[in-house]
Amino acid sequence: MLFKDFIRICMRIGSTSSITEKKNIVATYLKELERSEWKSFILFLVGKPIPDSIEGGLGVGYSTIMKALKNPIKPLFPSNPLTLNDVFNELIKIAYIRGKDSSKRKFEALASLMGRMSREERIWLSKIILGELRIGLVDGHLLGALSNVLGLSLEDIRRAYLLRGDLGDVVDVALKGVEALRNVPPRLFSPIRPMLATPASSIAEAYNMIGGGEAAVEVKYDGARVQIHIKNGRVKIFSRRLTDVTYSLPDVVEIVRNGVSVDEAILEGEVVAYERGSGKPLPFQTLMKRFKRIYNIEEAMELIPLKIHLFEIIYLNGKLLIDTPYSDRYDLLVERVSEELLANRIVTSNIREAESFYKRALDYGHEGVMVKRLNSPYILGVRGKHWIKVKSKETLDLVIVGAEWGHGRRSSWLSDYYLAVYDPNSGEYLVVGKTFKGLTDEEFQYMTKRLLELKVKDEGFRIWVKPEIVVEVDFNEIQKSPKYKSGLALRLARITRIREDKSPEEAATLEELYQLYERQFEKKGKVI
Ligand code: AMP
């Protein structure tokens, strides 16, 4: 398929608002395409220029793209029109340009690729790279289309997707057939999508949500989640955003080597920074410094000591444990891990006992507790009713999609932020409020730099950015709002922290915000 024909398809998909119609168009073309073209076709449709599994991404920002758009490098001889795979292969080459002068070399490679394109093709390529395709397709829709066209069950495809963590990889596996798909093992040293929790406002509510009875109540540590892959002494640690952070955490690697006795496993836990002496948990922002550190790690280890609290085992010696009940998984974990590395927990059906455990956790400076159903499978990548989080204050994780320049003292900072929820049905991020409150001067500076890197549109006083940065937001109330397309607005929003460990797809969804809106209404009703 020629890249210019792909653009026509994108236009058709973008012109209908019906998801079914969009999926039908995708399915029709998949049937016509060579199978070798499926991967690039599918990835480009969801606005991914390269597979997610390529460490470090494409490494090309807004300004480089704009420069290449304005200054394409024309080839010496006229070339054939570019196919989809020509473009895909060139982008992969650009991603792998690393090391000395890489920015310059990436620019030259991109400008040369653009030099072989028409103006329209250049613009569409920029949209793909910036994640600005806006034709309303997300990974889930493509999994559906794959399932339809290949006659494979959506459940099998979804499972492979969550285990492999990469849409491109799923295309490869699905094309090999049902056997390969069903038996896809997690790839050790390549992270899988973690199980997520649903919030509750009290212990009683949490017990209610899991259907009552006996449950595990674990401390909810205020740290960063990690996934630890182990094979014969080799250890790799991935952050919640599935990036490899092994290099920054040699002390955690050491703790795992000494305290875990397994040949092959995937474990999960929370890494927390503690103050020397008092042993109290240190703020999340301090912990994040450790995760990002690539220089002077020894010094950082001294200043910010880390501990790990393990709470899951997902894979053990060739066997995937996601369908094994949580209580059995926990037994396997206990057998192989030193006690001091395990998350603190009790198992009880007594709500009073659970409440007093919760109170003690808060008194100690932890974030709250996780109430877990004992017979729950490990559900990849989904926020279900098996893990319920109870915290002292309800906050929302929202995505920054735009920002305005400040005034007066703040005039050199992007300091007023547009906050959005995620709509998994359309893949859109919908604004629900704005805030300039909550960050320190240092954080404003940092945010300004990050946001400029993510810029997709410049309106002078305001920029719009690729949805990438997640922030935890405290608020006073949720109101109906005709001003925003989401229909809701937060009153008195304030950022409580930058959640660099979370990906934008993990942010609060539109549906969740509507549920919270209703719930708050119920509470108000009771007070009156
Ligand atoms: P939240 O980030 O508020 O959605 O809460 C879920 C997160 O809590 C998980 O992703 C973990 O990073 C963290 N967490 C802390 N302690 C635990 C625990 N004992 N079990 C599961 N998750 C935990």
XYZ file of C-alpha atoms and ligand atoms in Angstrom:
551
model
C 0.000 0.000 0.000
C 1.219 3.457 -0.846
C 1.498 5.954 1.976
C -0.688 8.373 0.025
C -3.448 5.763 -0.180
C -3.159 5.209 3.562
C -3.908 8.915 4.025
C -7.180 8.540 2.066
C -8.161 5.667 4.393
C -7.410 7.781 7.468
C -9.611 10.537 6.054
C -12.477 8.078 5.532
C -12.125 6.675 9.037
C -11.921 10.167 10.522
C -15.040 11.327 8.676
C -17.390 8.885 10.422
C -18.175 9.067 14.100
C -19.478 5.477 14.190
C -16.971 3.130 15.812
C -18.534 0.153 14.010
C -18.128 1.876 10.680
C -14.505 2.755 11.509
C -13.789 -0.870 12.407
C -15.479 -2.081 9.228
C -13.286 0.148 7.106
C -10.197 -1.169 8.896
C -11.344 -4.790 8.423
C -12.020 -4.260 4.701
C -8.512 -2.964 4.101
C -6.848 -5.566 6.282
C -8.361 -8.205 4.022
C -6.917 -6.529 0.945
C -3.476 -5.859 2.322
C -0.419 -8.079 2.160
C 0.119 -9.553 5.616
C 3.579 -8.049 5.681
C 1.867 -4.668 5.668
C -0.490 -5.296 8.596
C 1.888 -4.207 11.290
C 2.685 -0.784 9.872
C -0.963 -0.279 8.869
C -2.256 -1.099 12.339
C 0.363 0.862 14.243
C -0.019 3.961 12.067
C -3.810 3.877 12.443
C -3.497 4.257 16.213
C -0.895 6.988 15.756
C 2.139 4.907 16.693
C 5.050 5.633 14.344
C 7.042 2.682 15.729
C 6.290 -0.269 18.048
C 6.047 0.661 21.753
C 8.653 -1.929 22.606
C 11.462 0.099 21.027
C 13.159 1.515 24.095
C 13.298 5.310 24.150
C 10.713 5.819 21.367
C 11.382 7.734 18.172
C 13.246 10.525 19.951
C 11.973 13.258 17.635
C 10.194 16.287 19.141
C 7.908 19.024 17.846
C 10.661 21.467 16.866
C 12.596 18.830 14.890
C 9.425 17.868 13.039
C 8.578 21.480 12.252
C 12.127 22.080 11.027
C 12.026 18.965 8.824
C 8.590 19.975 7.499
C 9.944 23.355 6.421
C 13.307 22.080 5.180
C 12.830 18.649 3.605
C 16.002 17.285 2.027
C 15.203 16.446 -1.585
C 16.780 13.304 -3.078
C 19.306 13.705 -5.888
C 17.182 11.581 -8.211
C 13.411 11.350 -8.304
C 12.269 8.342 -6.279
C 9.243 6.065 -6.406
C 6.217 6.961 -4.284
C 6.676 5.687 -0.754
C 4.833 2.634 0.515
C 3.566 2.259 4.051
C 6.387 -0.140 4.848
C 9.011 2.199 3.351
C 7.892 4.868 5.812
C 7.677 2.429 8.735
C 11.160 1.027 8.085
C 12.668 4.509 7.848
C 11.035 5.494 11.145
C 12.469 2.423 12.851
C 15.904 3.369 11.545
C 15.428 6.875 12.969
C 14.452 5.417 16.361
C 17.688 3.449 16.451
C 19.878 6.479 15.739
C 21.551 6.873 19.106
C 24.690 8.308 20.642
C 26.811 11.192 19.413
C 25.026 13.855 17.338
C 21.892 11.758 17.399
C 19.544 14.782 17.338
C 21.220 16.125 14.223
C 21.299 12.728 12.540
C 17.668 12.064 13.431
C 16.697 15.423 11.939
C 18.612 14.678 8.731
C 17.026 11.241 8.393
C 13.541 12.654 8.964
C 14.104 15.580 6.596
C 15.354 13.119 3.942
C 12.291 10.949 4.406
C 10.079 14.011 4.117
C 12.058 15.083 1.047
C 10.690 12.013 -0.714
C 7.102 12.959 0.134
C 4.426 15.312 -1.141
C 3.381 18.149 1.154
C 0.241 16.262 2.152
C 2.238 13.138 3.007
C 4.649 15.192 5.098
C 1.799 16.674 7.116
C 0.224 13.283 7.752
C 3.541 11.801 8.752
C 3.948 14.650 11.264
C 0.509 13.859 12.662
C 1.463 10.225 13.184
C 4.728 11.150 14.883
C 3.053 13.709 17.132
C 0.225 11.318 18.038
C -2.193 13.816 16.484
C -3.926 11.607 13.954
C -7.293 12.107 15.650
C -9.268 9.571 13.641
C -10.797 8.030 16.759
C -9.045 4.662 16.807
C -7.314 3.179 19.843
C -5.450 -0.096 20.388
C -8.638 -1.849 21.560
C -10.427 -1.181 18.262
C -7.562 -2.664 16.287
C -7.544 -5.755 18.494
C -11.245 -6.099 17.607
C -10.550 -5.736 13.890
C -7.738 -8.307 14.086
C -10.063 -10.736 15.841
C -12.772 -10.274 13.176
C -10.597 -10.639 10.161
C -8.545 -13.585 11.444
C -11.524 -15.292 13.128
C -9.648 -15.438 16.453
C -11.285 -14.839 19.818
C -11.007 -11.291 21.099
C -10.218 -12.628 24.543
C -7.159 -14.501 23.238
C -5.985 -11.456 21.332
C -6.462 -9.155 24.305
C -4.593 -11.474 26.590
C -1.642 -11.640 24.186
C -1.693 -7.855 23.952
C -1.548 -7.437 27.715
C 1.165 -10.046 28.077
C 3.332 -8.661 25.309
C 2.559 -5.015 25.923
C 3.035 -4.165 22.255
C 0.403 -3.974 19.539
C 2.924 -4.696 16.778
C 4.006 -7.852 18.520
C 0.396 -9.022 18.791
C -0.023 -8.648 15.023
C 2.969 -10.962 14.532
C 1.684 -13.553 16.988
C -1.934 -13.427 15.756
C -0.773 -14.010 12.206
C 0.858 -17.259 13.334
C -2.574 -18.627 14.316
C -4.623 -19.640 17.288
C -2.101 -22.027 18.865
C 0.672 -19.473 18.883
C -1.710 -16.858 20.199
C -3.061 -18.948 23.073
C 0.355 -20.099 24.133
C 2.058 -16.793 23.934
C 4.287 -16.718 26.989
C 5.151 -13.432 28.649
C 8.582 -12.499 27.434
C 10.879 -12.345 30.412
C 12.599 -8.989 30.470
C 9.786 -7.404 28.514
C 7.136 -5.955 30.853
C 3.459 -6.892 30.969
C 0.508 -4.602 31.698
C -0.183 -4.437 35.441
C -3.436 -5.104 37.300
C -5.141 -1.927 38.484
C -7.275 -0.973 41.475
C -10.676 0.692 41.886
C -11.172 3.369 44.565
C -13.578 3.157 47.507
C -14.270 5.842 50.097
C -14.213 3.536 53.143
C -13.191 0.078 54.288
C -16.846 -0.936 54.571
C -17.478 0.147 50.984
C -14.392 -1.745 49.824
C -15.612 -4.961 51.476
C -18.991 -4.397 49.929
C -17.459 -4.007 46.470
C -15.631 -7.323 46.647
C -18.764 -9.056 47.852
C -17.943 -9.294 51.582
C -16.340 -12.225 53.385
C -12.682 -12.738 54.027
C -10.220 -10.459 52.266
C -6.575 -9.495 52.442
C -5.919 -5.959 53.605
C -2.459 -4.835 52.546
C -0.673 -1.599 53.284
C -0.919 0.684 50.263
C 2.610 1.985 50.142
C 3.123 5.467 48.808
C 5.863 4.621 46.403
C 6.322 3.539 42.825
C 5.209 0.222 41.457
C 7.829 -1.986 39.887
C 7.753 -5.224 37.956
C 10.776 -7.394 38.562
C 11.867 -9.990 36.028
C 14.324 -12.629 37.213
C 16.099 -15.373 35.325
C 18.965 -17.305 36.849
C 20.329 -14.392 38.827
C 19.748 -11.828 36.105
C 17.367 -9.133 37.364
C 15.583 -6.377 35.483
C 13.252 -3.809 36.980
C 10.514 -2.031 35.071
C 8.549 0.996 36.182
C 4.789 1.099 36.086
C 5.099 2.817 32.706
C 6.967 -0.278 31.598
C 10.308 1.456 31.170
C 13.495 -0.239 32.247
C 14.771 1.402 35.454
C 17.266 -1.314 36.448
C 20.238 0.967 35.932
C 18.975 3.572 38.418
C 18.141 1.043 41.130
C 21.203 -1.154 41.755
C 20.342 -1.318 45.470
C 16.905 -2.788 44.714
C 18.495 -5.315 42.341
C 20.812 -6.326 45.173
C 17.955 -6.634 47.671
C 16.097 -8.885 45.206
C 19.186 -11.039 44.520
C 19.672 -11.579 48.236
C 16.077 -11.937 49.333
C 14.340 -13.863 46.534
C 15.118 -17.477 45.733
C 13.741 -18.378 42.309
C 15.148 -19.416 38.953
C 12.612 -17.619 36.803
C 9.886 -15.266 37.962
C 8.010 -12.042 37.458
C 7.260 -10.284 40.734
C 5.564 -7.040 41.573
C 5.975 -4.664 44.431
C 6.172 -1.073 45.542
C 9.501 0.689 45.950
C 9.480 3.268 48.728
C 12.078 5.806 49.861
C 12.550 5.998 53.638
C 14.311 8.591 55.729
C 17.444 7.294 57.412
C 17.022 7.303 61.170
C 13.288 7.896 61.546
C 12.389 5.221 58.987
C 9.395 7.326 57.848
C 8.394 7.201 54.179
C 9.835 10.076 52.121
C 7.661 12.064 49.687
C 6.907 10.583 46.300
C 8.724 13.373 44.441
C 11.933 12.450 46.290
C 11.520 8.837 45.260
C 11.039 9.854 41.622
C 14.480 11.480 41.715
C 15.930 8.021 42.296
C 14.032 6.556 39.367
C 15.328 9.174 36.959
C 18.881 9.234 38.218
C 21.502 8.083 35.740
C 24.557 9.867 37.157
C 26.081 9.678 40.657
C 23.854 6.794 41.610
C 26.024 5.884 44.602
C 25.464 9.322 46.095
C 21.703 9.087 45.454
C 21.617 5.666 47.103
C 23.157 7.173 50.198
C 20.767 10.139 50.302
C 17.595 8.331 49.357
C 17.626 4.734 50.590
C 15.005 2.448 49.086
C 13.031 -0.543 50.249
C 10.843 -2.904 48.290
C 7.514 -4.322 49.424
C 6.531 -7.258 47.234
C 2.873 -8.142 46.757
C 2.572 -10.270 43.615
C 4.033 -13.151 41.688
C 2.745 -13.400 38.130
C 5.076 -15.938 36.575
C 7.140 -18.735 38.054
C 9.505 -21.180 36.352
C 7.774 -21.235 32.967
C 4.241 -21.050 34.350
C 2.026 -18.041 33.998
C 0.020 -17.517 37.194
C -2.579 -15.008 36.095
C -5.441 -17.505 36.407
C -4.214 -18.837 39.777
C -6.228 -17.323 42.669
C -4.531 -14.517 44.591
C -4.312 -16.525 47.855
C -2.408 -19.342 46.074
C -0.163 -16.849 44.329
C 0.558 -15.253 47.668
C 1.551 -18.642 49.136
C 3.999 -19.122 46.266
C 5.407 -15.676 46.938
C 5.820 -16.286 50.672
C 7.695 -19.525 50.020
C 10.311 -17.776 47.930
C 10.759 -14.341 49.430
C 12.336 -13.214 52.725
C 9.687 -11.989 55.076
C 10.982 -8.429 55.354
C 10.493 -7.944 51.613
C 6.780 -8.717 51.718
C 4.041 -6.102 51.878
C 2.497 -5.904 55.334
C -0.985 -7.396 55.427
C -3.721 -9.079 57.409
C -6.432 -11.439 56.222
C -9.779 -10.869 57.876
C -13.520 -10.761 57.410
C -13.872 -8.418 60.366
C -14.396 -4.864 59.155
C -13.416 -3.330 62.516
C -10.105 -5.169 62.395
C -9.563 -4.028 58.810
C -10.353 -0.441 59.819
C -7.873 -0.436 62.647
C -5.179 -1.848 60.315
C -6.036 0.989 57.894
C -5.720 3.586 60.649
C -2.343 2.233 61.714
C -1.133 2.355 58.102
C -2.167 6.023 57.832
C -0.579 6.880 61.184
C 2.652 5.415 59.962
C 2.606 7.721 56.931
C 1.430 5.233 54.315
C -1.133 6.149 51.717
C -3.881 3.757 52.826
C -4.716 0.118 52.179
C -5.585 -2.245 49.362
C -8.449 -4.613 50.018
C -7.953 -7.701 47.833
C -10.292 -10.553 47.015
C -8.696 -13.846 47.966
C -9.890 -15.814 44.946
C -9.128 -13.134 42.399
C -7.180 -13.886 39.222
C -4.519 -11.429 38.126
C -6.390 -9.315 35.613
C -3.971 -7.664 33.252
C -4.337 -3.966 32.624
C -7.907 -3.627 33.877
C -9.418 -1.670 36.748
C -11.683 -4.317 38.259
C -13.557 -5.131 41.463
C -10.811 -7.369 42.873
C -8.384 -4.820 44.208
C -9.988 -1.913 46.015
C -7.903 1.027 47.190
C -8.884 3.055 50.231
C -7.051 6.321 50.805
C -7.639 9.159 53.255
C -8.340 11.692 50.526
C -9.908 11.047 47.167
C -7.844 12.511 44.339
C -8.003 12.157 40.568
C -5.202 11.323 38.176
C -5.615 13.642 35.187
C -3.660 14.355 32.041
C -2.287 17.758 31.055
C -3.347 18.504 27.478
C -2.543 22.201 27.273
C -1.013 25.089 29.175
C -1.019 28.883 29.257
C 1.917 31.158 29.938
C 1.792 32.795 33.365
C 1.759 36.466 34.290
C 4.072 38.654 36.378
C 6.534 36.524 38.278
C 5.374 33.475 36.359
C 5.625 34.981 32.874
C 8.493 32.703 31.814
C 6.628 29.591 32.887
C 3.775 27.598 31.454
C 1.866 27.682 34.690
C -1.861 27.308 34.018
C -2.758 23.772 33.039
C -5.673 22.186 31.190
C -6.568 18.942 32.947
C -8.283 16.101 31.116
C -9.868 12.701 31.704
C -9.389 9.809 29.306
C -12.196 8.427 27.173
C -11.148 4.866 26.309
C -13.958 4.541 23.757
C -12.653 7.253 21.509
C -9.079 7.537 22.751
C -9.766 11.245 23.346
C -8.652 13.300 26.330
C -11.439 15.624 27.451
C -10.804 18.760 29.481
C -12.494 18.903 32.883
C -10.759 21.865 34.435
C -7.826 24.208 34.694
C -5.414 24.970 37.487
C -2.339 27.027 38.285
C -2.169 25.793 41.860
C -0.033 23.307 43.698
C 3.439 23.264 42.123
C 6.681 24.646 43.491
C 8.826 27.085 41.462
C 11.194 24.251 40.661
C 8.306 22.121 39.429
C 6.927 24.951 37.273
C 10.307 25.214 35.585
C 10.477 21.498 35.037
C 6.895 21.394 33.706
C 7.562 24.246 31.291
C 10.494 22.364 29.804
C 8.572 19.071 29.556
C 5.461 20.694 28.084
C 7.460 22.508 25.418
C 8.943 19.154 24.400
C 5.420 17.779 24.042
C 3.984 20.737 22.146
C 1.705 19.914 19.208
C 0.163 23.336 18.629
C 1.218 26.884 19.496
C -1.369 29.639 19.955
C 0.955 32.231 21.460
C -0.523 32.667 24.934
C -1.294 28.941 25.054
C 0.106 25.668 23.772
C -1.543 22.277 23.322
C 0.518 19.227 24.113
C 0.616 15.515 23.487
C -1.289 13.890 26.375
C 1.594 12.444 28.314
C 1.995 14.021 31.737
C -0.254 12.693 34.495
C -0.879 14.738 37.629
C -2.697 13.862 40.817
C -5.354 16.470 41.480
C -7.205 17.439 44.614
C -10.557 19.193 44.108
C -13.456 20.573 46.009
C -16.407 19.484 43.896
C -17.407 18.171 40.487
C -19.939 20.312 38.644
C -21.909 20.015 35.406
C -20.386 22.282 32.803
C -21.632 23.397 29.404
C -18.196 24.939 28.794
C -16.338 21.665 28.296
C -17.158 18.873 25.841
C -16.784 16.414 28.750
C -19.844 18.067 30.345
C -18.128 18.213 33.762
C -15.791 20.635 35.507
C -13.735 20.448 38.691
C -14.072 23.262 41.183
C -10.946 24.454 42.992
C -8.598 21.949 41.393
C -5.053 21.799 42.761
C -2.158 19.582 41.678
C -0.892 17.476 44.564
C 1.883 15.742 42.652
C 3.274 14.955 39.256
C 2.654 11.256 38.594
C 5.515 10.459 36.311
C 5.072 6.807 37.086
C 1.638 6.696 35.441
C 0.793 6.529 31.765
C -1.988 8.716 30.317
C -4.210 5.693 29.634
C -4.216 5.052 33.382
C -5.755 8.439 34.134
C -9.322 8.756 35.420
C -11.861 8.050 32.704
C -14.869 10.120 31.757
C -17.129 7.380 33.059
C -15.366 7.335 36.436
C -15.745 11.076 36.750
C -19.484 10.792 36.076
C -19.712 8.085 38.736
C -17.910 10.319 41.214
C -20.230 13.160 40.298
C -23.261 11.005 41.110
C -21.714 9.689 44.306
C -20.961 13.180 45.591
C -24.571 14.091 44.886
C -25.754 11.130 46.954
C -23.573 12.265 49.849
C -24.826 15.824 49.643
C -28.367 14.529 49.636
C -27.690 12.695 52.885
C -26.235 15.762 54.599
C -29.304 17.842 53.780
P -3.344 4.106 42.471
O -1.967 4.482 42.007
O -3.914 5.080 43.442
O -4.258 3.744 41.330
O -3.234 2.762 43.311
C -2.709 1.599 42.771
C -1.231 1.527 43.051
O -0.949 1.368 44.431
C -0.556 0.314 42.446
O -0.309 0.492 41.085
C 0.728 0.221 43.250
O 1.696 1.060 42.684
C 0.360 0.853 44.573
N 0.406 -0.082 45.706
C 0.940 0.196 46.909
N 0.820 -0.830 47.753
C 0.199 -1.833 47.078
C -0.231 -3.148 47.415
N -0.036 -3.672 48.615
N -0.857 -3.869 46.444
C -1.065 -3.370 45.232
N -0.694 -2.117 44.851
C -0.073 -1.353 45.772
